[in-house]
Amino acid sequence: MIRTVVFDVGETLVRDDRYWASWADWIGAPRHTVAALVGAVVAQGRDNADALRLIKPGIDIAAEYEARDAAGRGENLDETDLYPDVRPTLAALQQLGVRVVVAGNQTVRVGELLRRLGLPADLVATSGEWGVAKPSPEFFTRVLDASGAGARETLYVGDHPANDIAPAAAAGLSTAHLRRGPWGHLWADRTEAAAADWRIDGLMDLTEIVTR
């Protein structure tokens, strides 16, 4: 029985369109170029930030984050960044008596922005706030602490086989791989994705899983 569902953030709940478009505008590159290079480095199994490093070799990503914030062009999220099935699914899960947790690799700022959206979630936390990021086992220790349920009673949902599914399974959690976004589609046939307890094409599929 699944008592808690924990959601990744990027390309699970939130579209990354705005994120990469804002980086393209900041470094003065065409948005199409940045998007294409993100796809290329993802296909190669590299850090997606390598797309920026290809355009501006030697770029200091952390320093640029700070410069963007200082210029009033830092991270931002609003309702248009959410996938359409996010609110209905989270609300439906809560109505079924399931604890809903959002926990992904994001900055402190994104955690604040997600909470401002007033999602139907019992807890929203990010790696920036916890000081530990996926795929570290310590991240999933924090996930279990936040869950309030046993490992197999906790379902982690994410699009990234290597960062989400494999380490969550290694921590003993139940897992659902979401075919969404570049990683979710391109790496859907990887061993880590295939080993998930469930493979879903949309978040509303979770309501059937938790009522089995």
PDB file of C-alpha atoms in Angstrom:
ATOM      1  CA  MET A   1       0.000   0.000   0.000  1.00  0.00           C
ATOM      2  CA  ILE A   2       1.314   3.441  -0.966  1.00  0.00           C
ATOM      3  CA  ARG A   3       0.848   5.976   1.834  1.00  0.00           C
ATOM      4  CA  THR A   4       3.102   8.789   0.524  1.00  0.00           C
ATOM      5  CA  VAL A   5       3.898   9.963  -2.997  1.00  0.00           C
ATOM      6  CA  VAL A   6       7.026  12.074  -3.467  1.00  0.00           C
ATOM      7  CA  PHE A   7       7.510  14.068  -6.657  1.00  0.00           C
ATOM      8  CA  ASP A   8      10.626  15.224  -8.457  1.00  0.00           C
ATOM      9  CA  VAL A   9      10.298  18.810  -9.740  1.00  0.00           C
ATOM     10  CA  GLY A  10      11.934  19.552 -13.110  1.00  0.00           C
ATOM     11  CA  GLU A  11      10.115  17.899 -16.028  1.00  0.00           C
ATOM     12  CA  THR A  12       7.909  16.038 -13.560  1.00  0.00           C
ATOM     13  CA  LEU A  13       5.872  18.927 -12.169  1.00  0.00           C
ATOM     14  CA  VAL A  14       7.481  21.911 -13.876  1.00  0.00           C
ATOM     15  CA  ARG A  15       8.375  22.481 -17.518  1.00  0.00           C
ATOM     16  CA  ASP A  16      11.947  23.615 -18.109  1.00  0.00           C
ATOM     17  CA  ASP A  17      11.107  25.885 -21.067  1.00  0.00           C
ATOM     18  CA  ARG A  18      11.329  29.146 -19.124  1.00  0.00           C
ATOM     19  CA  TYR A  19      14.503  28.046 -17.327  1.00  0.00           C
ATOM     20  CA  TRP A  20      16.515  27.445 -20.500  1.00  0.00           C
ATOM     21  CA  ALA A  21      14.988  30.392 -22.362  1.00  0.00           C
ATOM     22  CA  SER A  22      16.074  32.713 -19.547  1.00  0.00           C
ATOM     23  CA  TRP A  23      19.620  31.345 -19.705  1.00  0.00           C
ATOM     24  CA  ALA A  24      19.701  31.837 -23.477  1.00  0.00           C
ATOM     25  CA  ASP A  25      18.618  35.454 -23.069  1.00  0.00           C
ATOM     26  CA  TRP A  26      21.158  36.021 -20.296  1.00  0.00           C
ATOM     27  CA  ILE A  27      24.171  34.758 -22.248  1.00  0.00           C
ATOM     28  CA  GLY A  28      22.999  36.293 -25.520  1.00  0.00           C
ATOM     29  CA  ALA A  29      22.424  33.042 -27.395  1.00  0.00           C
ATOM     30  CA  PRO A  30      19.420  32.075 -29.545  1.00  0.00           C
ATOM     31  CA  ARG A  31      16.897  30.096 -27.536  1.00  0.00           C
ATOM     32  CA  HIS A  32      16.826  27.404 -30.219  1.00  0.00           C
ATOM     33  CA  THR A  33      20.593  26.957 -29.925  1.00  0.00           C
ATOM     34  CA  VAL A  34      20.457  26.470 -26.174  1.00  0.00           C
ATOM     35  CA  ALA A  35      17.503  24.065 -26.438  1.00  0.00           C
ATOM     36  CA  ALA A  36      19.247  22.027 -29.136  1.00  0.00           C
ATOM     37  CA  LEU A  37      22.472  21.818 -27.141  1.00  0.00           C
ATOM     38  CA  VAL A  38      20.600  20.774 -24.002  1.00  0.00           C
ATOM     39  CA  GLY A  39      19.149  17.917 -26.021  1.00  0.00           C
ATOM     40  CA  ALA A  40      22.586  17.009 -27.355  1.00  0.00           C
ATOM     41  CA  VAL A  41      24.299  16.849 -23.967  1.00  0.00           C
ATOM     42  CA  VAL A  42      21.369  14.922 -22.480  1.00  0.00           C
ATOM     43  CA  ALA A  43      21.716  12.350 -25.263  1.00  0.00           C
ATOM     44  CA  GLN A  44      25.400  12.030 -24.376  1.00  0.00           C
ATOM     45  CA  GLY A  45      24.612  11.492 -20.696  1.00  0.00           C
ATOM     46  CA  ARG A  46      26.299  14.747 -19.684  1.00  0.00           C
ATOM     47  CA  ASP A  47      25.356  17.483 -17.210  1.00  0.00           C
ATOM     48  CA  ASN A  48      22.699  19.626 -18.893  1.00  0.00           C
ATOM     49  CA  ALA A  49      24.606  22.764 -17.844  1.00  0.00           C
ATOM     50  CA  ASP A  50      27.271  21.661 -20.334  1.00  0.00           C
ATOM     51  CA  ALA A  51      25.010  23.237 -22.958  1.00  0.00           C
ATOM     52  CA  LEU A  52      25.946  26.630 -21.535  1.00  0.00           C
ATOM     53  CA  ARG A  53      29.618  25.673 -21.275  1.00  0.00           C
ATOM     54  CA  LEU A  54      29.673  24.776 -24.963  1.00  0.00           C
ATOM     55  CA  ILE A  55      28.470  28.265 -25.843  1.00  0.00           C
ATOM     56  CA  LYS A  56      30.601  30.075 -23.256  1.00  0.00           C
ATOM     57  CA  PRO A  57      33.627  27.948 -22.355  1.00  0.00           C
ATOM     58  CA  GLY A  58      34.807  28.649 -18.825  1.00  0.00           C
ATOM     59  CA  ILE A  59      31.478  30.073 -17.688  1.00  0.00           C
ATOM     60  CA  ASP A  60      31.079  30.062 -13.896  1.00  0.00           C
ATOM     61  CA  ILE A  61      27.475  28.904 -13.499  1.00  0.00           C
ATOM     62  CA  ALA A  62      27.270  29.766  -9.782  1.00  0.00           C
ATOM     63  CA  ALA A  63      28.627  33.270 -10.367  1.00  0.00           C
ATOM     64  CA  GLU A  64      26.199  33.803 -13.232  1.00  0.00           C
ATOM     65  CA  TYR A  65      23.308  32.735 -10.995  1.00  0.00           C
ATOM     66  CA  GLU A  66      24.315  35.439  -8.534  1.00  0.00           C
ATOM     67  CA  ALA A  67      24.710  38.028 -11.296  1.00  0.00           C
ATOM     68  CA  ARG A  68      21.260  37.218 -12.660  1.00  0.00           C
ATOM     69  CA  ASP A  69      19.706  37.579  -9.214  1.00  0.00           C
ATOM     70  CA  ALA A  70      21.477  40.918  -8.699  1.00  0.00           C
ATOM     71  CA  ALA A  71      20.136  42.109 -12.040  1.00  0.00           C
ATOM     72  CA  GLY A  72      16.581  41.104 -11.167  1.00  0.00           C
ATOM     73  CA  ARG A  73      16.643  38.303 -13.736  1.00  0.00           C
ATOM     74  CA  GLY A  74      16.859  35.313 -11.416  1.00  0.00           C
ATOM     75  CA  GLU A  75      14.741  32.178 -11.306  1.00  0.00           C
ATOM     76  CA  ASN A  76      10.995  32.573 -11.599  1.00  0.00           C
ATOM     77  CA  LEU A  77       7.998  30.264 -11.653  1.00  0.00           C
ATOM     78  CA  ASP A  78       4.299  30.794 -12.098  1.00  0.00           C
ATOM     79  CA  GLU A  79       1.219  28.738 -12.913  1.00  0.00           C
ATOM     80  CA  THR A  80       2.121  28.525 -16.618  1.00  0.00           C
ATOM     81  CA  ASP A  81       5.256  26.534 -15.756  1.00  0.00           C
ATOM     82  CA  LEU A  82       3.255  23.658 -14.259  1.00  0.00           C
ATOM     83  CA  TYR A  83       2.211  20.715 -16.401  1.00  0.00           C
ATOM     84  CA  PRO A  84      -1.616  20.606 -16.705  1.00  0.00           C
ATOM     85  CA  ASP A  85      -1.993  17.381 -14.713  1.00  0.00           C
ATOM     86  CA  VAL A  86      -0.088  18.608 -11.651  1.00  0.00           C
ATOM     87  CA  ARG A  87      -2.799  20.296  -9.575  1.00  0.00           C
ATOM     88  CA  PRO A  88      -5.545  17.745 -10.380  1.00  0.00           C
ATOM     89  CA  THR A  89      -3.272  14.822  -9.515  1.00  0.00           C
ATOM     90  CA  LEU A  90      -1.867  16.227  -6.281  1.00  0.00           C
ATOM     91  CA  ALA A  91      -5.356  17.204  -5.132  1.00  0.00           C
ATOM     92  CA  ALA A  92      -6.770  13.792  -6.028  1.00  0.00           C
ATOM     93  CA  LEU A  93      -4.020  12.023  -4.102  1.00  0.00           C
ATOM     94  CA  GLN A  94      -4.671  14.113  -1.010  1.00  0.00           C
ATOM     95  CA  GLN A  95      -8.386  13.366  -1.276  1.00  0.00           C
ATOM     96  CA  LEU A  96      -7.475   9.669  -1.282  1.00  0.00           C
ATOM     97  CA  GLY A  97      -5.665  10.192   2.030  1.00  0.00           C
ATOM     98  CA  VAL A  98      -2.168  10.015   0.529  1.00  0.00           C
ATOM     99  CA  ARG A  99       0.578  12.296   1.861  1.00  0.00           C
ATOM    100  CA  VAL A 100       2.006  14.411  -0.992  1.00  0.00           C
ATOM    101  CA  VAL A 101       5.625  15.571  -0.876  1.00  0.00           C
ATOM    102  CA  VAL A 102       7.576  17.550  -3.474  1.00  0.00           C
ATOM    103  CA  ALA A 103      11.347  17.013  -3.270  1.00  0.00           C
ATOM    104  CA  GLY A 104      13.787  17.546  -6.122  1.00  0.00           C
ATOM    105  CA  ASN A 105      17.133  18.957  -7.148  1.00  0.00           C
ATOM    106  CA  GLN A 106      16.365  22.658  -7.108  1.00  0.00           C
ATOM    107  CA  THR A 107      17.634  25.835  -5.508  1.00  0.00           C
ATOM    108  CA  VAL A 108      16.376  27.471  -2.324  1.00  0.00           C
ATOM    109  CA  ARG A 109      14.715  30.091  -4.527  1.00  0.00           C
ATOM    110  CA  VAL A 110      12.716  27.473  -6.435  1.00  0.00           C
ATOM    111  CA  GLY A 111      11.510  26.001  -3.150  1.00  0.00           C
ATOM    112  CA  GLU A 112      10.182  29.417  -2.164  1.00  0.00           C
ATOM    113  CA  LEU A 113       8.512  29.896  -5.542  1.00  0.00           C
ATOM    114  CA  LEU A 114       6.855  26.465  -5.455  1.00  0.00           C
ATOM    115  CA  ARG A 115       5.407  27.152  -2.004  1.00  0.00           C
ATOM    116  CA  ARG A 116       4.027  30.485  -3.235  1.00  0.00           C
ATOM    117  CA  LEU A 117       2.064  28.592  -5.893  1.00  0.00           C
ATOM    118  CA  GLY A 118       0.080  26.919  -3.126  1.00  0.00           C
ATOM    119  CA  LEU A 119       0.296  23.419  -4.567  1.00  0.00           C
ATOM    120  CA  PRO A 120      -1.874  20.689  -3.003  1.00  0.00           C
ATOM    121  CA  ALA A 121       1.153  19.267  -1.169  1.00  0.00           C
ATOM    122  CA  ASP A 122       1.899  18.512   2.460  1.00  0.00           C
ATOM    123  CA  LEU A 123       5.566  19.455   2.102  1.00  0.00           C
ATOM    124  CA  VAL A 124       7.765  21.135  -0.512  1.00  0.00           C
ATOM    125  CA  ALA A 125      11.549  20.849  -0.166  1.00  0.00           C
ATOM    126  CA  THR A 126      14.558  21.197  -2.442  1.00  0.00           C
ATOM    127  CA  SER A 127      18.127  19.949  -2.504  1.00  0.00           C
ATOM    128  CA  GLY A 128      19.289  23.528  -1.963  1.00  0.00           C
ATOM    129  CA  GLU A 129      17.345  23.672   1.289  1.00  0.00           C
ATOM    130  CA  TRP A 130      18.453  20.220   2.423  1.00  0.00           C
ATOM    131  CA  GLY A 131      22.099  20.702   1.465  1.00  0.00           C
ATOM    132  CA  VAL A 132      22.206  17.372  -0.353  1.00  0.00           C
ATOM    133  CA  ALA A 133      21.220  16.471  -3.905  1.00  0.00           C
ATOM    134  CA  LYS A 134      20.193  13.442  -5.949  1.00  0.00           C
ATOM    135  CA  PRO A 135      21.476  10.876  -6.649  1.00  0.00           C
ATOM    136  CA  SER A 136      23.133  10.924  -3.225  1.00  0.00           C
ATOM    137  CA  PRO A 137      21.720   8.287  -0.827  1.00  0.00           C
ATOM    138  CA  GLU A 138      21.502  11.030   1.815  1.00  0.00           C
ATOM    139  CA  PHE A 139      18.903  12.812  -0.305  1.00  0.00           C
ATOM    140  CA  PHE A 140      16.636   9.782  -0.163  1.00  0.00           C
ATOM    141  CA  THR A 141      17.213   9.450   3.563  1.00  0.00           C
ATOM    142  CA  ARG A 142      15.739  12.943   3.801  1.00  0.00           C
ATOM    143  CA  VAL A 143      12.908  11.871   1.495  1.00  0.00           C
ATOM    144  CA  LEU A 144      12.025   9.020   3.854  1.00  0.00           C
ATOM    145  CA  ASP A 145      12.155  11.354   6.842  1.00  0.00           C
ATOM    146  CA  ALA A 146       9.727  13.672   5.038  1.00  0.00           C
ATOM    147  CA  SER A 147       7.524  10.784   3.946  1.00  0.00           C
ATOM    148  CA  GLY A 148       6.491   9.630   7.403  1.00  0.00           C
ATOM    149  CA  ALA A 149       5.902   6.169   5.931  1.00  0.00           C
ATOM    150  CA  GLY A 150       7.957   3.041   5.319  1.00  0.00           C
ATOM    151  CA  ALA A 151      10.236   2.812   2.307  1.00  0.00           C
ATOM    152  CA  ARG A 152       7.980   0.513   0.255  1.00  0.00           C
ATOM    153  CA  GLU A 153       4.962   2.594   1.290  1.00  0.00           C
ATOM    154  CA  THR A 154       6.695   5.640  -0.227  1.00  0.00           C
ATOM    155  CA  LEU A 155       6.513   6.107  -3.988  1.00  0.00           C
ATOM    156  CA  TYR A 156       9.099   8.348  -5.670  1.00  0.00           C
ATOM    157  CA  VAL A 157       8.014   9.728  -9.046  1.00  0.00           C
ATOM    158  CA  GLY A 158      10.521  11.156 -11.516  1.00  0.00           C
ATOM    159  CA  ASP A 159      11.571  11.403 -15.149  1.00  0.00           C
ATOM    160  CA  HIS A 160      15.316  10.838 -14.783  1.00  0.00           C
ATOM    161  CA  PRO A 161      16.258   7.118 -14.588  1.00  0.00           C
ATOM    162  CA  ALA A 162      19.743   7.679 -13.138  1.00  0.00           C
ATOM    163  CA  ASN A 163      18.969  10.536 -10.744  1.00  0.00           C
ATOM    164  CA  ASP A 164      15.459   9.559  -9.673  1.00  0.00           C
ATOM    165  CA  ILE A 165      14.587   5.918 -10.207  1.00  0.00           C
ATOM    166  CA  ALA A 166      17.835   4.031  -9.545  1.00  0.00           C
ATOM    167  CA  PRO A 167      18.831   5.790  -6.287  1.00  0.00           C
ATOM    168  CA  ALA A 168      15.266   5.776  -4.968  1.00  0.00           C
ATOM    169  CA  ALA A 169      15.045   2.036  -5.596  1.00  0.00           C
ATOM    170  CA  ALA A 170      18.456   1.524  -3.973  1.00  0.00           C
ATOM    171  CA  ALA A 171      17.070   3.265  -0.877  1.00  0.00           C
ATOM    172  CA  GLY A 172      14.212   0.758  -0.817  1.00  0.00           C
ATOM    173  CA  LEU A 173      11.479   3.116  -2.073  1.00  0.00           C
ATOM    174  CA  SER A 174       8.810   2.181  -4.562  1.00  0.00           C
ATOM    175  CA  THR A 175       9.365   3.974  -7.880  1.00  0.00           C
ATOM    176  CA  ALA A 176       7.399   5.271 -10.856  1.00  0.00           C
ATOM    177  CA  HIS A 177       9.204   6.400 -14.006  1.00  0.00           C
ATOM    178  CA  LEU A 178       7.443   9.219 -15.849  1.00  0.00           C
ATOM    179  CA  ARG A 179       7.846   9.432 -19.616  1.00  0.00           C
ATOM    180  CA  ARG A 180       8.036  13.214 -19.771  1.00  0.00           C
ATOM    181  CA  GLY A 181      10.685  15.690 -20.852  1.00  0.00           C
ATOM    182  CA  PRO A 182      14.024  14.937 -22.566  1.00  0.00           C
ATOM    183  CA  TRP A 183      15.289  12.398 -20.001  1.00  0.00           C
ATOM    184  CA  GLY A 184      11.941  10.709 -19.532  1.00  0.00           C
ATOM    185  CA  HIS A 185      11.547  10.003 -23.237  1.00  0.00           C
ATOM    186  CA  LEU A 186      15.116   9.548 -24.420  1.00  0.00           C
ATOM    187  CA  TRP A 187      16.142   7.254 -21.556  1.00  0.00           C
ATOM    188  CA  ALA A 188      12.846   5.388 -21.174  1.00  0.00           C
ATOM    189  CA  ASP A 189      14.457   2.126 -22.271  1.00  0.00           C
ATOM    190  CA  ARG A 190      17.445   2.335 -19.934  1.00  0.00           C
ATOM    191  CA  THR A 191      17.824  -0.448 -17.396  1.00  0.00           C
ATOM    192  CA  GLU A 192      17.081   1.932 -14.503  1.00  0.00           C
ATOM    193  CA  ALA A 193      13.781   3.037 -16.039  1.00  0.00           C
ATOM    194  CA  ALA A 194      12.739  -0.475 -16.964  1.00  0.00           C
ATOM    195  CA  ALA A 195      13.330  -1.577 -13.372  1.00  0.00           C
ATOM    196  CA  ALA A 196      10.824   0.917 -11.960  1.00  0.00           C
ATOM    197  CA  ASP A 197       7.828  -0.576 -10.170  1.00  0.00           C
ATOM    198  CA  TRP A 198       5.560   1.397 -12.488  1.00  0.00           C
ATOM    199  CA  ARG A 199       6.053   3.248 -15.761  1.00  0.00           C
ATOM    200  CA  ILE A 200       3.579   6.053 -16.408  1.00  0.00           C
ATOM    201  CA  ASP A 201       2.800   8.517 -19.201  1.00  0.00           C
ATOM    202  CA  GLY A 202       1.000  11.053 -17.006  1.00  0.00           C
ATOM    203  CA  LEU A 203       0.623  11.882 -13.333  1.00  0.00           C
ATOM    204  CA  MET A 204      -3.062  10.937 -13.107  1.00  0.00           C
ATOM    205  CA  ASP A 205      -1.987   7.308 -13.559  1.00  0.00           C
ATOM    206  CA  LEU A 206      -0.824   7.528  -9.935  1.00  0.00           C
ATOM    207  CA  THR A 207      -4.377   7.627  -8.593  1.00  0.00           C
ATOM    208  CA  GLU A 208      -4.948   4.104  -9.898  1.00  0.00           C
ATOM    209  CA  ILE A 209      -1.629   2.908  -8.484  1.00  0.00           C
ATOM    210  CA  VAL A 210      -2.334   4.089  -4.928  1.00  0.00           C
ATOM    211  CA  THR A 211      -5.842   2.577  -4.883  1.00  0.00           C
ATOM    212  CA  ARG A 212      -4.754  -0.927  -5.877  1.00  0.00           C
TER     213      ARG A 212
END
